[in-house]
Amino acid sequence: MYKLSIDAMSGDLGSSIVVEACEKFMQSHQDVELYVTGKAEELEKLQSNERIHIVDARDIVPMDAGIMSVRRKKDSSMVKAVTLANDGIVDGVVSCGSTGAFYTSAMLFLKRIEGVEKSCLMAVLPTYNQKGVALLDVGANAENTPEQLHDFAIMGHIYAKNIRGIASPKVALLNIGTENKKGDEVHQKAYQLLESENKIDFIGNIEGRDILKGDCDVIVTDGFSGNIALKTCEGAASILMKMIKESMMSSLSGKIGALFAKSSLYALKDQFDYKSVGGALMIGFEKAVVKAHGASDAKAFANAMDLAYQMVKLDVVTQMKEGLSEK
Amino acid sequence: MYKLSIDAMSGDLGSSIVVEACEKFMQSHQDVELYVTGKAEELEKLQSNERIHIVDARDIVPMDAGIMSVRRKKDSSMVKAVTLANDGIVDGVVSCGSTGAFYTSAMLFLKRIEGVEKSCLMAVLPTYNQKGVALLDVGANAENTPEQLHDFAIMGHIYAKNIRGIASPKVALLNIGTENKKGDEVHQKAYQLLESENKIDFIGNIEGRDILKGDCDVIVTDGFSGNIALKTCEGAASILMKMIKESMMSSLSGKIGALFAKSSLYALKDQFDYKSVGGALMIGFEKAVVKAHGASDAKAFANAMDLAYQMVKLDVVTQMKEGLSEK
């Protein structure tokens, strides 16, 4: 049995979508036990399933919680879910609380993989060639050393190989030019480390304009520029979609066009819909940590649960440990 | 008479578009004298205009020229145009050579404003609210100090006030969160400097996802993350447009829709067309330095010339000097 803890309370939409997701997930996954943390009276529907354990937690970590606040919330559904992982009762944990609060909980209450100086946040972006690309770190750290970027590359490689099933994932370094001498000292040094790392297929620097093309599978970046790249992608995509809609709606022929093109445009919107991606991964911890989007619906939350399940089933954390120890 | 030097040779499309742009520009600008650098035999059409001086230059700086190569190209159209500015013969210089080579030429052959530690590159991006936003530095520097970001803020403010005619431009700092303690040490310190700078209307941190909204007029950023933000915007916009087109073309109703929506979509494409923006500015030098896009057509090149003309006419460099000296 693979064991996951599920924080049922921290999302924008309350516990009901988590309950729905758990029910759905358990039907398709017969080899899983869940530990669901939250107010027991809101989780009653799950009690009848003998593979689901309700862990009563009276408190909720608010979306904007800082480090001091999280530290105090030991009776919260989020901290309890993380603690279950740290205590070895489960091997993976899922929450749709805020990224900041959930990451802080993991930092405070969960061990890191030995030898990993910094854990980080990974997001998978949709790409032009439909393959998707994993970007890490997207903002857990405000700055990183070349050695930390080296760790991220190895962990990203192992993720892409196991979870995405790519035999030899292409790994690139986000930089301000493609030549090997580009960037500040950190990125120049990181380039050297990645180039001499035999375990990964390092294809060199990549610029911001090529992130969404899909020519590589993993993009390594420091938390500062990774965060800016991720949010700039999100912002540009959302504003462009809005402008296209308004631009079409401003003329009669545009309106007619929109009517006919509707299904094509919706298909594209779905592709850029972060809900279908399955959530961000917090990488570098001893357990699988998956963050579902705060506004997750049941389907999105179940996708995040499935990602945690895959991570546990394929024992990705152990492989990351091995990969890092051979460094 | 306002005087500009024009590098006629360094663009992808050769001297003919520059000649065309000069002819067009001079018709609408009666108070300008031009010094056009390049192979005299290619510039014959301009000789009849008595406000145009042909400066013969036999060499061309290639698009991929590095610092050593630029240093050697003293007889090139680009270096000659820059030198005319440094010698005080003109007050502004325009080229459509590569950003890297042109910036290197300015660094090597043009004085910086006294007290400015680092010059930088500014781009104006189209925004949702149609106002546009100036982003600086977008990649001249691989890293910057808080004091340098402070300089960029003042210079960006003066640009927006004079060239864009915004009485009190809103200035923001690109960061990985909106709270004042966000980011690495450089950005935390920069936040403090900007907050206590009375001359500018500092509205705080801005995240990547809000760049294109247009809520502020100037975004200050270090060259590394600014370059990534700019190129990520460009890349996301171009890939999304491509995907929309292909998505529509993949079904009959989509094709019909595209037919009707064509003019709306073209209007939007124009708005995101960097040609109409008028080129990037190199900021922090004693003279106005404007880079037209490498693939500029005559219209785009004339727009870049007009930007240099405005910079000179409104004496923006002197105002930047004053703004920086009062710091």
XYZ file of C-alpha atoms in Angstrom:
654
model
C 0.000 0.000 0.000
C 1.248 3.467 -0.919
C 0.438 6.035 1.708
C -0.359 9.707 1.213
C -1.461 12.465 3.563
C -3.996 14.933 2.232
C -4.554 18.411 3.659
C -8.299 18.867 3.213
C -8.751 22.383 4.536
C -6.292 24.889 3.109
C -7.725 25.560 -0.360
C -9.759 28.544 -1.437
C -12.772 26.354 -2.074
C -12.863 24.514 1.264
C -12.898 20.820 2.079
C -15.743 19.670 -0.166
C -13.675 19.547 -3.353
C -10.956 17.600 -1.513
C -13.519 15.098 -0.272
C -14.817 14.686 -3.806
C -11.277 14.295 -5.140
C -10.421 11.655 -2.528
C -13.516 9.627 -3.367
C -12.757 9.750 -7.050
C -9.068 9.032 -6.600
C -9.634 6.010 -4.363
C -11.881 4.394 -6.954
C -9.087 4.379 -9.513
C -6.250 3.634 -7.092
C -6.708 0.395 -5.183
C -3.171 0.319 -3.815
C -3.347 3.536 -1.784
C -4.119 4.469 1.816
C -4.958 8.072 2.623
C -4.527 10.085 5.805
C -6.838 13.054 5.400
C -6.251 15.938 7.810
C -8.993 18.430 8.650
C -12.140 19.005 10.641
C -13.545 15.514 11.150
C -17.135 16.718 10.841
C -16.417 17.978 7.306
C -14.839 14.694 6.265
C -17.628 12.337 7.312
C -18.309 11.175 3.772
C -14.844 9.594 3.700
C -15.219 7.604 6.929
C -16.839 4.596 5.324
C -13.777 3.881 3.183
C -11.504 1.584 5.157
C -8.417 2.760 3.280
C -9.013 6.337 4.403
C -7.943 7.536 7.854
C -9.382 10.793 9.120
C -6.896 12.816 11.176
C -8.770 15.500 13.042
C -7.118 18.935 12.786
C -8.957 21.948 14.151
C -6.847 24.756 12.750
C -6.309 26.136 9.240
C -3.193 27.824 7.879
C -4.366 30.994 6.155
C -3.332 31.703 2.552
C -1.087 34.624 3.558
C 0.584 32.909 6.538
C 4.210 33.804 7.127
C 6.857 31.670 8.780
C 5.954 32.687 12.341
C 2.309 31.952 11.766
C 2.968 28.530 10.236
C 5.274 27.635 13.122
C 2.439 28.244 15.572
C -0.156 26.259 13.608
C 0.807 22.792 14.796
C -2.823 21.724 15.012
C -3.530 22.814 11.444
C -4.523 20.412 8.680
C -1.456 21.485 6.692
C 1.183 21.038 9.372
C -0.395 17.758 10.465
C -0.282 16.445 6.903
C 3.398 17.407 6.631
C 4.202 15.917 10.041
C 2.641 12.583 9.020
C 5.187 12.526 6.199
C 8.090 13.437 8.433
C 7.085 10.743 10.930
C 7.211 8.144 8.163
C 3.522 7.331 8.365
C 3.048 8.454 4.755
C 5.464 8.890 1.828
C 3.796 11.788 0.105
C 1.747 14.837 1.047
C -0.680 16.977 -0.968
C -2.146 20.391 -0.150
C -3.842 23.202 -2.018
C -2.907 25.859 0.494
C -0.811 28.818 -0.618
C 2.550 27.937 -2.096
C 4.342 30.112 0.444
C 2.665 28.616 3.509
C 2.924 25.025 2.265
C 6.570 25.434 1.337
C 7.242 26.992 4.740
C 5.537 24.022 6.428
C 7.742 21.626 4.504
C 10.849 23.655 5.357
C 9.960 23.680 9.045
C 8.580 20.210 9.554
C 10.074 17.951 6.899
C 13.635 16.665 6.519
C 15.571 17.487 3.389
C 17.436 14.843 1.394
C 20.917 14.548 2.839
C 23.420 16.617 0.908
C 20.783 18.892 -0.624
C 21.554 22.407 0.514
C 18.316 23.921 -0.739
C 14.970 22.473 -1.598
C 13.058 24.147 -4.408
C 9.819 24.540 -6.276
C 9.226 22.983 -9.685
C 6.490 23.889 -12.154
C 5.638 22.169 -15.408
C 4.733 24.562 -18.206
C 2.814 23.669 -21.357
C 4.916 23.957 -24.519
C 4.340 24.493 -28.211
C 5.291 20.903 -29.002
C 2.868 19.600 -26.335
C 5.633 17.898 -24.368
C 5.747 20.351 -21.474
C 8.854 21.533 -19.683
C 9.814 21.370 -15.999
C 11.205 24.601 -14.606
C 13.020 24.624 -11.252
C 13.477 26.623 -8.982
C 10.485 28.883 -9.625
C 10.753 30.902 -6.463
C 11.443 28.928 -3.297
C 14.820 30.667 -3.069
C 15.649 34.337 -3.613
C 19.124 33.365 -4.755
C 21.108 30.203 -5.440
C 24.687 29.044 -5.712
C 26.072 27.146 -8.731
C 26.186 23.983 -6.588
C 22.504 24.348 -5.774
C 21.680 24.745 -9.462
C 23.664 21.556 -10.044
C 21.476 19.742 -7.500
C 18.323 21.104 -9.172
C 19.530 19.789 -12.524
C 20.016 16.282 -11.169
C 16.675 16.244 -9.387
C 14.898 17.661 -12.444
C 16.536 15.027 -14.617
C 15.366 12.227 -12.325
C 11.847 13.641 -12.214
C 11.642 13.899 -16.015
C 13.058 10.420 -16.497
C 10.740 8.700 -14.039
C 7.541 10.666 -13.969
C 7.493 11.867 -17.550
C 9.136 8.740 -18.917
C 11.804 10.486 -20.980
C 14.780 8.178 -21.387
C 17.374 10.919 -21.638
C 15.817 14.253 -20.654
C 17.396 17.360 -22.164
C 18.450 19.772 -19.438
C 19.124 23.482 -20.073
C 20.183 26.453 -17.953
C 18.076 29.623 -18.089
C 20.433 32.480 -18.930
C 20.629 35.821 -20.726
C 22.347 34.433 -23.808
C 23.237 31.086 -25.313
C 27.038 31.330 -25.249
C 28.751 29.552 -22.351
C 30.310 32.716 -20.940
C 26.956 34.485 -20.562
C 25.416 35.680 -17.331
C 26.746 36.511 -13.898
C 29.339 34.485 -12.032
C 26.746 32.108 -10.568
C 25.410 31.131 -13.983
C 28.855 30.904 -15.585
C 29.972 28.559 -12.845
C 26.717 26.594 -12.987
C 27.247 26.139 -16.724
C 30.648 24.577 -16.053
C 29.269 22.235 -13.395
C 26.416 21.102 -15.626
C 28.673 20.651 -18.617
C 30.945 18.297 -16.708
C 28.071 16.326 -15.148
C 27.940 12.999 -16.964
C 24.619 11.859 -15.566
C 22.600 14.470 -17.414
C 22.185 15.502 -21.042
C 23.038 19.200 -20.671
C 22.213 21.102 -23.858
C 23.546 24.494 -22.708
C 21.952 27.853 -21.985
C 18.416 28.715 -22.973
C 16.934 32.217 -23.223
C 13.548 33.412 -21.998
C 12.098 33.468 -25.480
C 12.629 29.723 -25.933
C 11.126 28.455 -22.665
C 7.760 27.528 -24.195
C 9.118 26.024 -27.394
C 9.681 22.667 -25.772
C 13.172 21.979 -27.125
C 14.242 20.745 -23.694
C 12.601 18.826 -20.874
C 14.091 20.464 -17.801
C 15.121 24.090 -17.325
C 17.342 24.848 -14.368
C 17.127 28.367 -12.966
C 17.835 30.280 -9.788
C 14.700 31.004 -7.755
C 14.709 34.709 -8.552
C 14.786 34.585 -12.329
C 12.763 31.362 -12.397
C 9.966 33.029 -10.492
C 10.040 35.980 -12.849
C 10.071 33.712 -15.904
C 7.149 31.611 -14.651
C 4.982 34.549 -13.663
C 5.840 36.457 -16.846
C 4.695 33.447 -18.898
C 1.459 33.225 -16.934
C 0.885 36.972 -17.181
C 1.665 37.221 -20.891
C -0.563 34.250 -21.738
C -3.474 35.511 -19.680
C -3.275 39.101 -20.958
C -2.890 38.021 -24.552
C -5.927 35.732 -24.321
C -7.914 38.595 -22.804
C -6.788 40.984 -25.535
C -7.661 38.500 -28.260
C -11.134 38.071 -26.806
C -11.725 41.799 -26.524
C -10.214 42.503 -29.893
C -12.581 39.974 -31.504
C -15.587 41.208 -29.568
C -15.036 44.788 -30.723
C -16.228 44.162 -34.286
C -19.092 42.258 -35.853
C -16.866 40.140 -38.081
C -14.651 39.466 -35.060
C -17.715 38.281 -33.123
C -18.743 35.954 -35.908
C -15.167 34.719 -36.114
C -15.095 34.081 -32.369
C -18.269 32.043 -32.647
C -16.757 29.754 -35.241
C -13.329 29.605 -33.635
C -14.677 29.036 -30.137
C -13.843 25.364 -29.819
C -10.321 25.861 -31.162
C -9.693 28.663 -28.710
C -11.120 26.702 -25.796
C -8.879 23.760 -26.637
C -5.897 26.053 -26.467
C -7.064 27.638 -23.232
C -7.311 24.156 -21.728
C -3.760 23.466 -22.728
C -2.592 26.570 -20.913
C -4.787 25.731 -17.965
C -2.621 25.081 -14.956
C -5.367 22.974 -13.417
C -4.767 20.142 -15.827
C -1.045 20.056 -15.106
C -1.410 18.539 -11.653
C 0.278 21.021 -9.378
C 3.774 22.110 -8.516
C 6.326 19.865 -6.867
C 8.417 20.817 -3.869
C 11.700 19.099 -4.519
C 14.605 18.171 -2.283
C 12.618 16.785 0.649
C 12.699 13.234 1.999
C 9.083 12.761 0.924
C 7.040 13.643 -2.152
C 5.440 17.069 -1.640
C 2.820 18.197 -4.140
C 1.032 21.513 -4.144
C -2.326 21.615 -5.926
C -3.511 25.023 -7.102
C -5.317 27.104 -4.469
C -8.398 27.358 -6.640
C -8.262 23.641 -7.512
C -11.472 21.895 -8.376
C -11.870 18.194 -7.551
C -10.355 17.112 -10.864
C -7.278 19.298 -10.417
C -6.847 18.128 -6.849
C -7.126 14.474 -7.929
C -4.459 15.149 -10.561
C -2.160 16.510 -7.863
C -2.866 13.388 -5.779
C -1.967 11.241 -8.743
C 1.334 13.051 -9.135
C 2.165 12.376 -5.476
C 1.141 8.740 -6.002
C 3.442 8.381 -9.017
C 6.309 9.968 -7.110
C 5.849 7.491 -4.273
C 5.185 4.432 -6.414
C 8.239 5.035 -8.595
C 10.311 5.875 -5.527
C 11.603 9.059 -7.110
C 12.962 10.480 -3.854
C 15.261 7.475 -3.347
C 16.511 7.858 -6.894
C 17.178 11.536 -6.302
C 19.169 10.604 -3.199
C 21.255 8.160 -5.197
C 21.744 10.621 -8.040
C 22.910 13.317 -5.672
C 25.219 11.072 -3.664
C 27.130 10.074 -6.813
C 27.697 13.708 -7.686
C 19.449 72.443 -35.725
C 19.366 69.108 -33.938
C 22.078 66.756 -35.077
C 21.954 62.973 -35.321
C 24.371 60.380 -36.643
C 22.883 57.437 -38.488
C 24.611 54.100 -38.982
C 23.406 53.064 -42.423
C 25.087 49.705 -42.795
C 24.636 47.421 -39.785
C 21.076 46.175 -40.236
C 19.989 42.799 -41.578
C 18.382 44.450 -44.563
C 21.300 46.625 -45.687
C 21.533 50.350 -46.344
C 18.559 50.813 -48.655
C 15.952 50.872 -45.897
C 18.054 53.371 -43.960
C 18.301 55.615 -47.014
C 14.538 55.427 -47.441
C 14.004 56.171 -43.740
C 16.326 59.189 -43.859
C 14.522 60.644 -46.862
C 11.165 60.198 -45.204
C 12.339 61.490 -41.849
C 13.913 64.639 -43.273
C 10.685 65.603 -44.989
C 8.845 65.735 -41.680
C 11.726 67.133 -39.623
C 12.972 70.488 -40.905
C 15.095 71.231 -37.842
C 17.479 68.271 -38.144
C 20.900 67.665 -39.671
C 22.019 64.090 -40.271
C 25.484 62.537 -40.418
C 24.988 59.246 -42.213
C 27.855 56.763 -41.924
C 28.406 54.026 -44.468
C 29.697 53.222 -47.927
C 29.332 56.518 -49.805
C 28.405 54.780 -53.037
C 25.346 53.235 -51.335
C 24.230 56.581 -49.950
C 24.256 58.598 -53.147
C 20.528 59.249 -53.045
C 21.008 61.305 -49.882
C 23.741 63.563 -51.248
C 21.390 66.095 -52.769
C 19.915 66.993 -49.374
C 22.012 69.799 -47.934
C 21.078 68.883 -44.363
C 22.553 65.429 -44.831
C 26.301 64.788 -44.510
C 27.655 61.523 -45.822
C 30.494 60.131 -43.704
C 32.247 57.436 -45.680
C 32.891 54.272 -43.645
C 34.226 51.213 -45.402
C 33.775 48.592 -42.708
C 30.719 46.907 -41.175
C 30.382 45.540 -37.646
C 28.897 42.051 -38.000
C 25.781 41.084 -36.015
C 27.691 38.667 -33.793
C 30.700 40.923 -33.125
C 32.223 40.628 -29.664
C 34.102 43.298 -27.757
C 37.475 42.565 -29.405
C 35.972 42.698 -32.859
C 34.147 45.996 -32.232
C 37.322 47.540 -30.820
C 39.115 46.800 -34.085
C 36.360 48.156 -36.321
C 37.209 51.845 -36.063
C 36.423 52.394 -39.727
C 32.989 50.813 -39.431
C 29.739 52.709 -39.959
C 28.685 51.876 -36.401
C 31.816 53.002 -34.574
C 32.032 56.125 -36.741
C 28.429 57.034 -35.886
C 29.160 56.584 -32.179
C 32.390 58.544 -32.396
C 30.582 61.476 -34.022
C 28.430 61.579 -30.900
C 31.384 61.362 -28.543
C 33.167 64.145 -30.413
C 30.162 66.400 -29.911
C 29.385 66.692 -33.617
C 25.958 65.114 -33.038
C 23.775 64.693 -29.940
C 22.149 61.401 -30.802
C 23.034 58.209 -32.660
C 20.856 55.532 -34.264
C 21.802 52.061 -35.505
C 20.010 48.842 -36.346
C 23.042 46.655 -35.757
C 22.876 43.929 -33.151
C 22.108 45.105 -29.643
C 25.270 43.523 -28.317
C 27.618 45.095 -30.846
C 25.974 48.514 -30.696
C 25.965 48.527 -26.907
C 29.618 47.492 -26.930
C 30.422 50.362 -29.321
C 28.716 52.825 -26.989
C 30.541 51.357 -23.980
C 33.890 51.621 -25.741
C 33.564 54.913 -27.589
C 31.027 57.041 -25.746
C 31.295 58.756 -22.361
C 28.858 57.882 -19.614
C 26.982 60.510 -17.643
C 29.146 61.472 -14.686
C 28.151 59.573 -11.566
C 26.405 56.786 -13.482
C 28.191 53.560 -12.626
C 26.457 51.478 -15.262
C 24.637 52.312 -18.438
C 21.750 50.078 -19.386
C 19.257 49.003 -22.010
C 15.625 50.059 -21.914
C 12.751 48.484 -23.833
C 9.169 49.693 -24.049
C 6.619 46.875 -23.955
C 3.009 47.121 -25.128
C 0.494 46.783 -22.290
C -3.121 45.757 -21.870
C -4.196 49.339 -21.174
C -2.349 50.556 -24.313
C -0.073 52.863 -22.331
C 3.090 50.801 -22.646
C 5.693 50.281 -19.969
C 9.434 50.994 -19.966
C 11.574 48.176 -18.621
C 15.224 48.801 -17.686
C 17.788 47.175 -17.590
C 16.818 44.438 -20.052
C 20.229 42.864 -20.331
C 23.137 45.245 -20.682
C 24.393 44.045 -17.297
C 24.594 40.503 -15.957
C 24.143 41.829 -12.429
C 23.483 45.151 -10.722
C 23.874 46.777 -7.327
C 21.014 48.497 -5.463
C 22.625 51.872 -6.234
C 22.642 51.077 -9.941
C 18.942 50.147 -9.784
C 18.381 53.493 -8.077
C 20.063 55.258 -11.024
C 17.940 53.273 -13.494
C 14.794 54.355 -11.643
C 15.691 58.034 -11.903
C 16.640 57.783 -15.570
C 13.488 55.787 -16.362
C 11.390 58.362 -14.543
C 12.919 61.219 -16.542
C 12.421 59.330 -19.798
C 8.756 58.625 -19.038
C 8.101 62.180 -17.939
C 9.690 63.810 -20.977
C 9.315 61.417 -23.853
C 6.031 59.836 -22.869
C 4.623 62.994 -21.309
C 3.514 61.400 -18.041
C 3.475 64.072 -15.330
C 4.234 61.713 -12.476
C 5.300 58.325 -13.820
C 4.668 55.338 -11.594
C 7.888 53.421 -10.984
C 7.954 49.799 -9.757
C 10.689 47.281 -8.933
C 10.515 43.841 -10.578
C 10.666 41.288 -7.774
C 9.452 37.821 -6.766
C 6.681 39.089 -4.516
C 4.961 42.333 -3.665
C 5.933 42.659 0.017
C 8.857 44.994 0.753
C 11.028 42.253 2.249
C 10.874 40.076 -0.875
C 13.803 39.045 -3.005
C 17.526 38.814 -2.476
C 19.636 41.398 -0.680
C 20.105 43.518 -3.813
C 16.373 43.896 -4.355
C 15.585 44.431 -0.678
C 18.150 47.210 -0.525
C 16.979 48.664 -3.847
C 13.437 48.754 -2.475
C 14.627 50.861 0.461
C 16.540 53.265 -1.794
C 13.575 53.712 -4.116
C 11.138 54.133 -1.256
C 13.162 56.989 0.191
C 13.731 58.695 -3.172
C 11.446 61.737 -3.212
C 11.874 62.546 -6.878
C 10.006 59.474 -8.086
C 6.574 57.979 -7.458
C 7.671 54.523 -6.318
C 4.685 52.167 -6.111
C 6.576 49.147 -4.748
C 7.400 45.706 -6.081
C 5.764 44.221 -9.149
C 5.684 40.538 -10.118
C 6.260 39.021 -13.559
C 2.587 38.354 -14.083
C 1.723 42.061 -13.867
C 4.336 43.465 -16.268
C 1.954 43.714 -19.232
C -1.023 45.030 -17.306
C 0.207 48.603 -17.532
C -0.409 49.619 -13.915
C 2.954 51.377 -13.868
C 5.013 53.350 -16.373
C 8.551 52.302 -15.506
C 9.774 48.942 -14.236
C 13.252 48.850 -12.741
C 15.058 45.524 -12.893
C 18.553 44.116 -12.791
C 19.876 43.185 -16.223
C 19.670 39.448 -15.596
C 16.024 39.154 -14.590
C 15.034 42.027 -16.882
C 16.468 40.191 -19.866
C 14.639 37.028 -18.880
C 11.373 38.916 -18.345
C 11.614 40.705 -21.718
C 12.496 37.618 -23.706
C 9.914 35.504 -21.885
C 7.231 38.065 -22.825
C 8.352 38.017 -26.443
C 8.507 34.239 -26.523
C 5.163 33.674 -24.821
C 3.409 36.182 -27.104
C 4.911 34.746 -30.251
C 4.248 31.110 -29.349
C 0.708 31.809 -28.221
C -0.086 33.626 -31.468
C 1.344 30.706 -33.410
C -0.681 28.200 -31.395
C -3.865 30.204 -31.860
C -3.318 30.286 -35.587
C -2.624 26.560 -35.805
C -5.435 25.693 -33.442
C -7.879 27.648 -35.627
C -6.524 26.192 -38.857
C -6.984 22.637 -37.612
C -10.778 22.665 -37.973
C -13.213 23.936 -40.582
C -15.159 26.101 -38.155
C -11.880 27.436 -36.820
C -10.846 28.357 -40.365
C -14.103 30.180 -40.968
C -13.663 31.905 -37.610
C -10.136 32.950 -38.513
C -11.401 34.458 -41.746
C -13.881 36.645 -39.908
C -11.581 37.464 -37.006
C -8.588 38.227 -39.223
C -8.635 41.997 -38.923
C -9.072 41.869 -35.143
C -6.152 39.507 -34.812
C -3.964 41.563 -37.121
C -4.715 44.699 -35.096
C -3.535 42.889 -32.001
C -0.461 41.561 -33.736
C 0.415 45.129 -34.739
C 0.168 46.195 -31.154
C 2.615 43.519 -30.123
C 4.836 44.371 -33.037
C 8.127 45.661 -31.762
C 8.671 47.522 -35.019
C 6.089 50.120 -34.160
C 7.617 50.810 -30.774
C 10.628 52.647 -32.157
C 13.573 50.716 -30.814
C 15.359 50.269 -27.535
C 17.216 53.028 -25.747
C 20.711 52.759 -24.364
C 20.591 54.826 -21.235
C 23.277 56.422 -19.082
C 25.443 57.825 -21.891
C 26.242 61.488 -22.536
C 24.302 61.297 -25.809
C 21.001 59.789 -26.922
C 21.623 56.253 -28.206
C 18.783 54.473 -29.980
C 18.850 50.964 -31.322
C 16.380 50.159 -34.109
C 15.478 46.509 -34.571
C 17.877 44.500 -36.703
C 15.118 43.570 -39.116
C 13.796 47.138 -39.211
C 11.950 48.289 -42.270
C 12.107 51.962 -43.274
C 9.115 52.859 -41.111
C 10.579 51.202 -38.022
C 13.930 52.840 -38.620
C 12.301 56.255 -39.033
C 10.483 55.671 -35.726
C 13.810 54.980 -34.040
C 15.197 58.185 -35.571
C 12.230 60.100 -34.231
C 12.879 58.740 -30.753
C 16.486 59.957 -30.919
C 15.221 63.313 -32.201
C 12.793 63.660 -29.274
C 15.529 62.719 -26.803
C 17.781 65.421 -28.228
C 15.126 68.103 -28.673
C 13.823 67.694 -25.133
C 17.363 67.515 -23.805
C 16.601 64.390 -21.815
C 20.255 63.561 -21.155
C 20.834 66.904 -19.409
C 17.776 66.311 -17.282
C 19.039 62.847 -16.379
C 22.346 64.403 -15.336
C 20.559 66.882 -13.110
C 18.276 64.222 -11.642
C 21.231 62.000 -10.824
C 23.373 64.780 -9.360
C 20.652 65.669 -6.842
C 20.453 62.078 -5.665
